[in-house]
Tab-separated table of C-alpha atoms in Angstrom:
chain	number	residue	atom	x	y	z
O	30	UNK	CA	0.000	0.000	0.000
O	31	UNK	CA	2.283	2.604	1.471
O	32	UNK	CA	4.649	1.497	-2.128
O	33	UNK	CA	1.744	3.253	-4.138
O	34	UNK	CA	2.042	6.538	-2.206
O	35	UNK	CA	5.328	7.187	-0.963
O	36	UNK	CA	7.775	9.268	-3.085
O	37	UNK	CA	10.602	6.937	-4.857
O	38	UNK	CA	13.950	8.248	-4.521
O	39	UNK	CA	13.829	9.383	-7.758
O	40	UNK	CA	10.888	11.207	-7.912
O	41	UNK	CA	12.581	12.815	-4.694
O	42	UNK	CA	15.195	13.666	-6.016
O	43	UNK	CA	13.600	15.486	-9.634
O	44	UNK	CA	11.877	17.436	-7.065
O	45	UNK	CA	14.295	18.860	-5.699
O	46	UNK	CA	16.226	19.184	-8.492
O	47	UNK	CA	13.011	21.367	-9.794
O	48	UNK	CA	12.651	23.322	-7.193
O	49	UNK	CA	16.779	24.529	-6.553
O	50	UNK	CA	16.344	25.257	-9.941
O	51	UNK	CA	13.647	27.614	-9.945
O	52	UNK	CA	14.586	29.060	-6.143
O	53	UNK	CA	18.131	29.538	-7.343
O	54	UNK	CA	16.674	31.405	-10.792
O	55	UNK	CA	14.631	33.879	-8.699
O	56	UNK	CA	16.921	34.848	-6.225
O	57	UNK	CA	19.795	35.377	-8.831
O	58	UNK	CA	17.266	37.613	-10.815
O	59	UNK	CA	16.354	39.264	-7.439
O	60	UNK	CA	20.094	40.028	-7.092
O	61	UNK	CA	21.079	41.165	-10.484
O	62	UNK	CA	17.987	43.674	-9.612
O	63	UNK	CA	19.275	44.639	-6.157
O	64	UNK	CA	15.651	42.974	-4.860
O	65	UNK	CA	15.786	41.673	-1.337
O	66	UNK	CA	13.948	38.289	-1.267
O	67	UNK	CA	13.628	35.131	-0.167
O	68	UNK	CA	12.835	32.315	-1.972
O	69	UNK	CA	11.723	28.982	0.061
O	70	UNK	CA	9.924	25.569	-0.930
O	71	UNK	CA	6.887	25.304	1.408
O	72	UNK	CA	4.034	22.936	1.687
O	73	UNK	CA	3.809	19.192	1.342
O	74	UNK	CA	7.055	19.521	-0.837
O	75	UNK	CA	9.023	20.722	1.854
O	76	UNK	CA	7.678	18.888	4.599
O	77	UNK	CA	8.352	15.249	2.768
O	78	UNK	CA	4.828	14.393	2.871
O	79	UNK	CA	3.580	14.518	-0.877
O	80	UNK	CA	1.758	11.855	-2.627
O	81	UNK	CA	3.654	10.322	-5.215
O	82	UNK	CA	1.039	11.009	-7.821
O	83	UNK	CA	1.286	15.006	-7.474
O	84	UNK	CA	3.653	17.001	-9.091
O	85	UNK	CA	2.788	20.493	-7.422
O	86	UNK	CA	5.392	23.080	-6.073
O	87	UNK	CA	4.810	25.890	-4.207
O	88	UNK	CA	7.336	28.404	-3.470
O	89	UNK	CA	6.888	31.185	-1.653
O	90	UNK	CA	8.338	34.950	-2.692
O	91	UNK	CA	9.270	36.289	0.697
O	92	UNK	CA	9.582	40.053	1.134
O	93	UNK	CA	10.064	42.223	3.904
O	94	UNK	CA	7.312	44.332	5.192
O	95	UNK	CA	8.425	47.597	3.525
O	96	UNK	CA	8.905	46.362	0.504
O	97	UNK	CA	5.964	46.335	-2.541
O	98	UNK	CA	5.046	42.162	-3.433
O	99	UNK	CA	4.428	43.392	-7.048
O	100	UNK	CA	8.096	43.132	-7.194
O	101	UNK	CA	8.155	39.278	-6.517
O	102	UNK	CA	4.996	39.282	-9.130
O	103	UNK	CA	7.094	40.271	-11.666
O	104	UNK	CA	10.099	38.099	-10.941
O	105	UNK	CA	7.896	35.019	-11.147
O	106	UNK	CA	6.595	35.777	-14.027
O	107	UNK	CA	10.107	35.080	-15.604
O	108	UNK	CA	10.791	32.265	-14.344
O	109	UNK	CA	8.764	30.047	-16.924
O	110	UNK	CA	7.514	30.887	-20.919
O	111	UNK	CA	4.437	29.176	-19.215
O	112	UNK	CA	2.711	30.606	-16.808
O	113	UNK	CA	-0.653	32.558	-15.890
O	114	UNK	CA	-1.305	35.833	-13.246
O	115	UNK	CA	-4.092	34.442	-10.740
O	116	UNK	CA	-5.533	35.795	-8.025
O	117	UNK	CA	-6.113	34.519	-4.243
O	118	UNK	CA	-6.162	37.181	-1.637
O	119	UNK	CA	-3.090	39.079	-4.023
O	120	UNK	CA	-2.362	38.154	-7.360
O	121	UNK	CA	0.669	34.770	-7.777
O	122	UNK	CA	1.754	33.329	-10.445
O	123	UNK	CA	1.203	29.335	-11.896
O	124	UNK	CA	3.642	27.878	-13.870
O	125	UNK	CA	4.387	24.590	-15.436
O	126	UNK	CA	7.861	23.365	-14.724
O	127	UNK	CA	9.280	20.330	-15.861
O	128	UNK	CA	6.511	18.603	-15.339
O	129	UNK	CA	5.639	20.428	-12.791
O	130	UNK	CA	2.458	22.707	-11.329
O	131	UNK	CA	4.222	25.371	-9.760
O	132	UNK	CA	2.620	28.100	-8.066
O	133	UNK	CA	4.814	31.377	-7.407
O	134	UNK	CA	3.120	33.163	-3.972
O	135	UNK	CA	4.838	36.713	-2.753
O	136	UNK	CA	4.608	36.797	0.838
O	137	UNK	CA	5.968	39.516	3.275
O	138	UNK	CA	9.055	38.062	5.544
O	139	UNK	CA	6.780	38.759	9.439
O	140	UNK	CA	8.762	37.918	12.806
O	141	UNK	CA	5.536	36.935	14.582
O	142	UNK	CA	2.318	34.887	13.170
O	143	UNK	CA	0.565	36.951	15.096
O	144	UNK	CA	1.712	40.440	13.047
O	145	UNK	CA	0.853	38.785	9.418
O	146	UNK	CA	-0.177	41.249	6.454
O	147	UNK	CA	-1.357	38.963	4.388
O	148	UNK	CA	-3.302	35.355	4.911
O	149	UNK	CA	-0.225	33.570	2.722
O	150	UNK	CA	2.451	34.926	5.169
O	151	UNK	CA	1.408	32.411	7.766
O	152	UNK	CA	2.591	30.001	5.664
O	153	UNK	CA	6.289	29.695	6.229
O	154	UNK	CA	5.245	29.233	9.663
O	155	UNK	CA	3.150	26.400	9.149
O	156	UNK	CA	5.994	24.336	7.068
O	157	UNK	CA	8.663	25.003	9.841
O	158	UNK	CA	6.536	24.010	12.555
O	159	UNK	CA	5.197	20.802	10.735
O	160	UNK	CA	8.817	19.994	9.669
O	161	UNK	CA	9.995	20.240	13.205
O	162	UNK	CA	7.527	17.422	14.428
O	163	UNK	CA	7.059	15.269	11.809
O	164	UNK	CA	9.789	13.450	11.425
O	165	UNK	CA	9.369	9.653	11.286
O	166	UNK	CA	5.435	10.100	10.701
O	167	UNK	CA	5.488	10.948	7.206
O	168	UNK	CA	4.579	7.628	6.258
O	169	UNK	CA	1.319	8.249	8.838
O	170	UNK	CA	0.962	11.262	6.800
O	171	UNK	CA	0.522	9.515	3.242
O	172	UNK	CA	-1.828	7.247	4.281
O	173	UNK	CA	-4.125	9.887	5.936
O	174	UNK	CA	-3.904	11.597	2.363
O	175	UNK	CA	-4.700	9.080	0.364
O	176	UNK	CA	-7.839	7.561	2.490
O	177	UNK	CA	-9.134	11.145	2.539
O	178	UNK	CA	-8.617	11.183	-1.195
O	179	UNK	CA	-9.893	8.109	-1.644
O	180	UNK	CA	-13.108	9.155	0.308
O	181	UNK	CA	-13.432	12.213	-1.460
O	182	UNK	CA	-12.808	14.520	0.912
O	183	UNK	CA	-9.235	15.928	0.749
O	184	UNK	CA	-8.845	19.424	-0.064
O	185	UNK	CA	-9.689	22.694	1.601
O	186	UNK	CA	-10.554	24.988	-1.864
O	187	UNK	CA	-14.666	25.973	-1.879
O	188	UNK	CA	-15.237	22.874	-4.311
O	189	UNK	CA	-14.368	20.321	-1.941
O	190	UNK	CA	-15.058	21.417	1.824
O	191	UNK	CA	-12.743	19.028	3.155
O	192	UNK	CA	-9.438	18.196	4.647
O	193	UNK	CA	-6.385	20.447	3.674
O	194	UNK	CA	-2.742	18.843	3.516
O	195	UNK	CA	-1.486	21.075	6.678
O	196	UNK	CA	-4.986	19.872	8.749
O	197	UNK	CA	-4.072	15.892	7.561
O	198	UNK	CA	-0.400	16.657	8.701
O	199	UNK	CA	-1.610	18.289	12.277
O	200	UNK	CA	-4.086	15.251	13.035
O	201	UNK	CA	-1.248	12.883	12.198
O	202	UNK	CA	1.230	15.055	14.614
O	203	UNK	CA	-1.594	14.896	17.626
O	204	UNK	CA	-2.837	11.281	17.236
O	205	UNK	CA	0.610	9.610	16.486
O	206	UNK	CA	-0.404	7.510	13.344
O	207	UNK	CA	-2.875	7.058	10.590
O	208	UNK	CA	-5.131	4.796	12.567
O	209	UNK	CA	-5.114	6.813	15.491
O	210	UNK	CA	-6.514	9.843	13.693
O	211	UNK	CA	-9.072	6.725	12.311
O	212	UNK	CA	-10.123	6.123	15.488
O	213	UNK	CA	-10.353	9.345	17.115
O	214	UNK	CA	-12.565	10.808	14.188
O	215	UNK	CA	-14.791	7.871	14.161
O	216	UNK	CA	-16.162	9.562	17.384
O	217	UNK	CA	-16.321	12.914	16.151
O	218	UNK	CA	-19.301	14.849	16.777
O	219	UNK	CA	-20.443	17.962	15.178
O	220	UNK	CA	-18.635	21.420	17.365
O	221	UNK	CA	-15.416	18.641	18.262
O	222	UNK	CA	-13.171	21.619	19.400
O	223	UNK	CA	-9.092	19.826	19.057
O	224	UNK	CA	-6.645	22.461	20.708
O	225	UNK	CA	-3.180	20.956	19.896
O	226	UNK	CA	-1.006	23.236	21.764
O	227	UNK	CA	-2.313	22.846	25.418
O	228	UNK	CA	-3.673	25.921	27.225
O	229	UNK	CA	-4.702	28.060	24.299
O	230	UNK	CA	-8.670	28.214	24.243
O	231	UNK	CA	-8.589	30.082	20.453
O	232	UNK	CA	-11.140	27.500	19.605
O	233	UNK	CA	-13.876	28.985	21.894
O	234	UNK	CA	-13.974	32.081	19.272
O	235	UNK	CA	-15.263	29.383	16.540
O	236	UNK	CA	-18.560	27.648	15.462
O	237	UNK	CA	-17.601	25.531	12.697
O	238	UNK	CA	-18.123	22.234	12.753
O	239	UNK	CA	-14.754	20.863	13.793
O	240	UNK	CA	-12.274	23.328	15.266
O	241	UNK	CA	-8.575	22.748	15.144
O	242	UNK	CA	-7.047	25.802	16.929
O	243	UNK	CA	-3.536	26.634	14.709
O	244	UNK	CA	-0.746	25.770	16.919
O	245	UNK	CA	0.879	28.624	14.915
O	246	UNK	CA	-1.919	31.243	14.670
O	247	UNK	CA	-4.440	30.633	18.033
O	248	UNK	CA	-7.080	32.544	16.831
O	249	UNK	CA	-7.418	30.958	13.469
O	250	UNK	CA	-9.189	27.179	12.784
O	251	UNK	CA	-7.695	25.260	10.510
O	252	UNK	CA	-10.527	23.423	10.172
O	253	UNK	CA	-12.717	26.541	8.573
O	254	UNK	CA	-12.983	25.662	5.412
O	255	UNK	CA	-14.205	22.081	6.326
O	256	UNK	CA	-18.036	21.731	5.692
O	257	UNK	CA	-20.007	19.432	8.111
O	258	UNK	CA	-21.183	17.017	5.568
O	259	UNK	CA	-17.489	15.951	4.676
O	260	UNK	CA	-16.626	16.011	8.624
O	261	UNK	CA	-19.019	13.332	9.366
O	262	UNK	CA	-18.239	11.510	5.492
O	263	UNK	CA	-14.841	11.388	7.107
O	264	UNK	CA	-15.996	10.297	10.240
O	265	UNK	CA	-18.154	7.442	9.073
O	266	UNK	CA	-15.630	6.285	6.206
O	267	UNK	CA	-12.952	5.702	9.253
O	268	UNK	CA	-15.737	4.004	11.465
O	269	UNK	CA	-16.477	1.727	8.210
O	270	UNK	CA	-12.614	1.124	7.689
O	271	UNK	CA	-11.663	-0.063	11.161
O	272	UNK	CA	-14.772	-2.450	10.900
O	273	UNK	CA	-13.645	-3.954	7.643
O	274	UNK	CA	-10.344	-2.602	6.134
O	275	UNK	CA	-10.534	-2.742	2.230
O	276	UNK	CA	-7.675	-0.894	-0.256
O	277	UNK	CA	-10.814	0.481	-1.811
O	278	UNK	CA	-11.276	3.472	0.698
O	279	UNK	CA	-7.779	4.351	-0.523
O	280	UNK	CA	-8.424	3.483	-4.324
O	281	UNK	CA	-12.123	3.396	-5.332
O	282	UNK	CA	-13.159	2.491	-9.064
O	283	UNK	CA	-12.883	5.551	-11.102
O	284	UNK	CA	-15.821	5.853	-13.097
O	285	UNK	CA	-16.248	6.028	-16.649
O	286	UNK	CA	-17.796	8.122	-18.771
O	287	UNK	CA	-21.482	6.880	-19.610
O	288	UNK	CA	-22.790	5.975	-23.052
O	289	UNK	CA	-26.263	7.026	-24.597
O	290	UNK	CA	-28.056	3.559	-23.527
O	291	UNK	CA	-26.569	3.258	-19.882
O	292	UNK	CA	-28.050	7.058	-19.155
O	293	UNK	CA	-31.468	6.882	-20.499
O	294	UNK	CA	-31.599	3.142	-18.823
O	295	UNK	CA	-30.024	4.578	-15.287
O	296	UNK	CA	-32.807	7.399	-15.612
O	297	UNK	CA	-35.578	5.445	-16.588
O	298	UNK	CA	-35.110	3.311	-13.898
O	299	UNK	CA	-35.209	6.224	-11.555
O	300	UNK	CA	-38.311	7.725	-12.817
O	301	UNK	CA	-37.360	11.293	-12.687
O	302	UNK	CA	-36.570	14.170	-15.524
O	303	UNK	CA	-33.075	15.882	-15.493
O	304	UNK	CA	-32.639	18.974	-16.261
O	305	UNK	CA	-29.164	20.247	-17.313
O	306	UNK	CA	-28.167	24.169	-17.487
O	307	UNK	CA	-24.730	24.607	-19.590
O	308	UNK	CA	-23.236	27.521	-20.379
O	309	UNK	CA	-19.377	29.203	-20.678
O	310	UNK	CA	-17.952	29.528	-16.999
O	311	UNK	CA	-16.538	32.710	-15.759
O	312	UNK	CA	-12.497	32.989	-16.251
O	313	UNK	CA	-12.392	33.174	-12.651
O	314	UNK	CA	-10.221	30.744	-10.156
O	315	UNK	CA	-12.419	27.834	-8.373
O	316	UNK	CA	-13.046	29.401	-4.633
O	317	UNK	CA	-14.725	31.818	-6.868
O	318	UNK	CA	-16.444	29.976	-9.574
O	319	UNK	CA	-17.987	27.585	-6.770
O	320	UNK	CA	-19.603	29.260	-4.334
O	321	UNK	CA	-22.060	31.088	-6.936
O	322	UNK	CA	-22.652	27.535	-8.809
O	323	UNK	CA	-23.936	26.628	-5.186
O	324	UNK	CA	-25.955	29.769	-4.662
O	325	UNK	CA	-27.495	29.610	-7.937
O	326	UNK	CA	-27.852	25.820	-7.203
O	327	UNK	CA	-29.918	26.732	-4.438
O	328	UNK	CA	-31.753	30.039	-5.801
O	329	UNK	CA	-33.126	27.650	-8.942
O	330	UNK	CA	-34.553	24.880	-6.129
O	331	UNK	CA	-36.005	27.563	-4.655
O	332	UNK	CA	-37.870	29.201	-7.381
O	333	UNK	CA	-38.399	25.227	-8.301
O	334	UNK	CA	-39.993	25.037	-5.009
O	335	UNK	CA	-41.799	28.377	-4.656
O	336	UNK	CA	-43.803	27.182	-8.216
O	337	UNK	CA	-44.963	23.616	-6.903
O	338	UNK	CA	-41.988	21.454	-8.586
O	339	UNK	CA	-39.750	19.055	-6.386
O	340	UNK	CA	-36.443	18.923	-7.139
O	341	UNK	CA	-35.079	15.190	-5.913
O	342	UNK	CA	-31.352	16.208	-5.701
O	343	UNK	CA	-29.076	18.754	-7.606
O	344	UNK	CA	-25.367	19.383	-8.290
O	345	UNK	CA	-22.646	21.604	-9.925
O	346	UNK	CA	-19.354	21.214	-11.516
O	347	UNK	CA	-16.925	22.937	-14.134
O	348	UNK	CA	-14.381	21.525	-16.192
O	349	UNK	CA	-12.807	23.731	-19.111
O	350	UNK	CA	-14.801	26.499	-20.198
O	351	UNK	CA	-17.828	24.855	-19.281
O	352	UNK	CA	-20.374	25.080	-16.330
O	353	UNK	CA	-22.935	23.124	-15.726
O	354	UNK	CA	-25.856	22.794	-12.860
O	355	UNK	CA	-27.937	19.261	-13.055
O	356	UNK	CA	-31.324	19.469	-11.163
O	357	UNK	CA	-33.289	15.712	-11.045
O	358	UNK	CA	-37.035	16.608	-10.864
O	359	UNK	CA	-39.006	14.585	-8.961
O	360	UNK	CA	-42.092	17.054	-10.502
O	361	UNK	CA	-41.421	18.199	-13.513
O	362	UNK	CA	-45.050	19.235	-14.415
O	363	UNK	CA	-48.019	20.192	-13.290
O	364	UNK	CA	-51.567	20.445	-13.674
O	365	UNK	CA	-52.416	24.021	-15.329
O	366	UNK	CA	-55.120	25.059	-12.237
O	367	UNK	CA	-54.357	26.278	-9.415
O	368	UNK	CA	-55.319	27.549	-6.399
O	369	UNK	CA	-54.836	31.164	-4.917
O	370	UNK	CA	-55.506	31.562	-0.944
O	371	UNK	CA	-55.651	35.198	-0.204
O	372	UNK	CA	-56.180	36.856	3.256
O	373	UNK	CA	-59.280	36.228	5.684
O	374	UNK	CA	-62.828	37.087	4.688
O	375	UNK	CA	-63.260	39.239	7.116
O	376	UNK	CA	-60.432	41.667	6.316
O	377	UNK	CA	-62.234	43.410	3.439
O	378	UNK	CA	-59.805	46.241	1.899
O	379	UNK	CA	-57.216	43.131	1.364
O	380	UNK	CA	-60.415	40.808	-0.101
O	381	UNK	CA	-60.500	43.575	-2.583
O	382	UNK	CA	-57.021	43.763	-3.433
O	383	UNK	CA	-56.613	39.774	-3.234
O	384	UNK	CA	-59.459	39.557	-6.143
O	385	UNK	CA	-58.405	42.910	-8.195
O	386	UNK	CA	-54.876	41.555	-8.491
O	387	UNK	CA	-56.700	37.893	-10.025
O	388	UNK	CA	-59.456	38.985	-12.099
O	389	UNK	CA	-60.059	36.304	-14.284
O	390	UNK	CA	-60.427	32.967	-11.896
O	391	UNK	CA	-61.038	29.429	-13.523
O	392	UNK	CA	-62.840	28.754	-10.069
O	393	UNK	CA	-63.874	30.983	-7.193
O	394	UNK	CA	-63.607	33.101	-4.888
O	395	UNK	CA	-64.987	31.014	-2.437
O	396	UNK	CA	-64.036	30.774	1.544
O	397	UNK	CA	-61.595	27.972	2.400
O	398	UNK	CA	-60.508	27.840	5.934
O	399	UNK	CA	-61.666	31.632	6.521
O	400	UNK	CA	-59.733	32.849	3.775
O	401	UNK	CA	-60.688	34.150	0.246
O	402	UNK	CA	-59.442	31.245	-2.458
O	403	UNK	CA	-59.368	31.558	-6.342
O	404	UNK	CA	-58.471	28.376	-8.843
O	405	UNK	CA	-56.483	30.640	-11.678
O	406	UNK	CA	-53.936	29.272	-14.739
O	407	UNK	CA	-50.502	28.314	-13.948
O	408	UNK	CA	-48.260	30.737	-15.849
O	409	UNK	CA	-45.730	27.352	-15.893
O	410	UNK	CA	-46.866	24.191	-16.039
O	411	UNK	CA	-43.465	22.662	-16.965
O	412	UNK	CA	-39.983	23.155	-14.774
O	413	UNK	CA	-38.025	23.779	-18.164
O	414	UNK	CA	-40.203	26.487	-19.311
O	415	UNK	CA	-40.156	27.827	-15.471
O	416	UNK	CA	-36.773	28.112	-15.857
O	417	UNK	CA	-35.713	29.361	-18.665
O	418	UNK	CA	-38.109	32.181	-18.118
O	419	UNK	CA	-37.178	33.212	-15.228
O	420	UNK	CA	-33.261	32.038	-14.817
O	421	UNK	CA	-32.174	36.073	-15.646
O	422	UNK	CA	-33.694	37.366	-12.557
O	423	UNK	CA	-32.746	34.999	-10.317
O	424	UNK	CA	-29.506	35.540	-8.004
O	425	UNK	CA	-26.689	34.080	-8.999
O	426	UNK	CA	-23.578	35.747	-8.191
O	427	UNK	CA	-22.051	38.683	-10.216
O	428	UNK	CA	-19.999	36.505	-12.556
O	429	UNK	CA	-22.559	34.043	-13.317
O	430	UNK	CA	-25.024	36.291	-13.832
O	431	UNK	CA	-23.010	37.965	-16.909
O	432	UNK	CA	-21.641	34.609	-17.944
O	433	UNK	CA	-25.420	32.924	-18.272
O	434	UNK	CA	-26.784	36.194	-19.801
O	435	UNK	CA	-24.510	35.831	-22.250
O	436	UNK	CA	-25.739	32.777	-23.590
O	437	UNK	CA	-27.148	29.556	-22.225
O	438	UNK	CA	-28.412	26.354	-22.897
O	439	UNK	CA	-30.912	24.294	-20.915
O	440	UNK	CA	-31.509	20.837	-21.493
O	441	UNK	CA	-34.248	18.122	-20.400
O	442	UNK	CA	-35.192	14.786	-20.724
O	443	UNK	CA	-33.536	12.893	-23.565
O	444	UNK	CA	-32.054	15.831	-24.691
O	445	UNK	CA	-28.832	15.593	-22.180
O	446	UNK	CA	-27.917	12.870	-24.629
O	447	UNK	CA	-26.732	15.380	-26.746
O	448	UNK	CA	-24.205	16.813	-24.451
O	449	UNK	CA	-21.301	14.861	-25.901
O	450	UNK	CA	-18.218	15.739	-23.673
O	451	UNK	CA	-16.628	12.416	-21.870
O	452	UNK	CA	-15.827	14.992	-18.531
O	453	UNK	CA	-20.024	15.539	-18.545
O	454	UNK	CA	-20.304	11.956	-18.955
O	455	UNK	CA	-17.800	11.350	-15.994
O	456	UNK	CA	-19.843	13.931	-13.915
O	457	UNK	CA	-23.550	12.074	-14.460
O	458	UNK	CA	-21.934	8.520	-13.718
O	459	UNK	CA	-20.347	10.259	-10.040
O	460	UNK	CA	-23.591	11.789	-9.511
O	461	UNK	CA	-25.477	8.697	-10.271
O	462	UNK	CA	-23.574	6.343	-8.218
O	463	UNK	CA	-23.574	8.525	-5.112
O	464	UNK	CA	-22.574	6.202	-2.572
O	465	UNK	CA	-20.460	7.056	0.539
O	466	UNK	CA	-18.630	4.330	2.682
O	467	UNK	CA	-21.585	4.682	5.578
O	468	UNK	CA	-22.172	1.040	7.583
């Protein structure tokens, strides 16, 4: 197992090959430009504690406090022909690197945690006081990784909600092992408050669902980003493991794209009518991108709801340019009456108003439970035609509301068939096989 994970010399070795390379390129170029800075390797990299399988860098542009960080912008931007400005709390650059993902962060060079200007500046504090515990758990480490990978749930950006490297790493460092964290978080509750630096209550200042106070940073929880659903996915998954250990929580079946027949027979067996919203996704990063596809997500069921449809379950996802938001109706139409219930009888100036605002009744106005009731004409009788009437006004976020008003499409029924794309196809089979490790 641990063979499938752990670093070979080799692949050591190139990385740290890669990365001399690129620190030693920056600071020379800092020199030769009388630049003070500070290149370091942080992050799994440094720390000995990356999964064999990833090939990301990240190396950190320190700077001291004075000094501007759009100087260590522009540096990185030399350092590879290919490379792209993002943008996190201040804009870094990512690179590709032999073979590597490489992301170039400026940071400011702070004394004290405590002091930091910047959210990435805490950083180089988190790597030296990982690297000066961790040794001879690293192994520990991997493990932890790759079950929370394997359970879907590693990863702190807004996509996943779940487990960052640094919070793995910390559980590892408290519990002594990969099946002591196991065993520990098969208990976990929601509001489990771990405080790994004894005497410092920072955790009483948070709510989330797990807190892990930041040895390095007591006010912060390095469990914020963690959403309660994966917590207890987590939780359950390691309950399920020490029951009945299988290699499959590490390395489930990857799906495979589905073909025309297997997703009309897979939603003919369910009964239900998907409907699928595609259109170009903003060009901005993920933590971005993915909290509006969930708030639109949830502004659609609710218009859904607020018209008499059900939706059954929903979900988001982007890969390329494209976005996409999959609602499964449980009702996807309805009758074309309807009924009205205004205010009580008795209350006449609202009567009035109830009945001027629905002048032309298929039934009524008749008393119901006190109150004034009309039977009028659904304006929608279908959720596709709901939608797509009334998807503009909806909120959605300020970059999804440009991006769908520039063009949509919304499909329905047999017509998802026509969405073609093998990373679509990937996304229904997930979606359709939603299963967690729960016993």
């Amino acid at each position: 197992m641990l063979s499938q994970v752990r670093p070979s010399p080799a692949q050591r070795e190139r990385l740290r090959a890669v990365s001399r390379k690129i620190i030693t390129k920056i600071e020379q170029m800092a020199q030769e430009q009388g630049i003070v800075l500070q290149a370091m390797l942080v992050g799994s990299a440094a720390r000995g504690t990356w999964l064999s399988q990833d090939y990301d860098l990240d190396i950190f542009l320190g700077v001291p406090e004075s000094s501007d960080l759009g100087e260590a912008v522009r540096l990185a931007r030399l350092v590879a022909p290919e490379q792209e400005e993002r943008y996190a709390e201040h804009p870094y650059i990512h690179a590709r690197v032999d073979g590597f993902e490489v992301d170039l962060v400026p940071c400011y060079l702070v004394d004290d945690a405590s002091r930091l200007r910047s959210a990435v500046d805490r950083t180089p504090f988190h790597t030296r006081y990982i690297a000066s515990r961790i040794t001879g758990l690293e192994d520990e480490v991997l493990l932890l990784k790759q079950f929370l990978k394997g359970v879907g749930v590693y990863g702190s950006e807004l996509k996943t909600g779940g487990f960052s490297g640094y919070l793995a790493e910390l559980l590892v460092i408290h519990y002594r092992s990969f099946a002591g964290v196991l065993r520990a978080a098969s208990l976990w509750r929601p509001n489990t408050l771990l405080e790994l630096e004894g005497g410092r209550r920072g955790g009483r200042l948070h709510d989330e669902p797990l807190v892990v106070v930041d040895p390095v940073d007591p006010n912060r929880n390095v469990a914020a980003a963690l959403t309660l659903d994966r917590m207890l996915l987590f939780s359950a998954a390691a309950r399920s493991f020490l029951a009945r250990p299988d290699l499959e929580f590490f390395f489930p079946p990857e799906h495979e794209p589905l073909g025309d027949e297997e997703v009309q027979s897979r939603m003919d067996a369910r009964g239900t009518m998907p409907i699928i919203l595609q259109f170009q996704a903003p060009d901005v990063v993920e933590d971005i991108l993915y909290p509006q596809l969930r708030k639109a997500e949830e502004s659609v069921r609710a218009l859904m709801a607020r018209n008499g449809f059900s939706v059954l379950r929903s979900d988001v996802t982007a890969y390329r340019d494209r976005a996409v938001m999959l609602f499964e109706m449980e009702v996807w139409e309805l009758s074309r009456a309807c009924s009205r219930s205004g205010p009580p009888v008795w209350e006449a100036e609202h009567a009035a108003r109830f009945l001027a605002a629905h002048p032309h009744p298929l039934s009524g106005p008749y008393v119901r439970g006190g109150r004034v009731v009309v039977e009028e004409p659904r304006k929608h009788i279908y959720a596709r035609d709901l939608l797509a009437a009334e998807l503009e006004g909806l909120s959605l976020g300020k970059h999804l509301s440009r991006a769908i008003r520039r063009g949509h499409k919304i499909y329905a029924g047999r017509e998802i068939l026509q969405i073609r794309d093998r990373e679509f196809r990937t996304f229904l089979a997930r979606y359709l096989d939603a299963r967690a490790p729960i016993s």
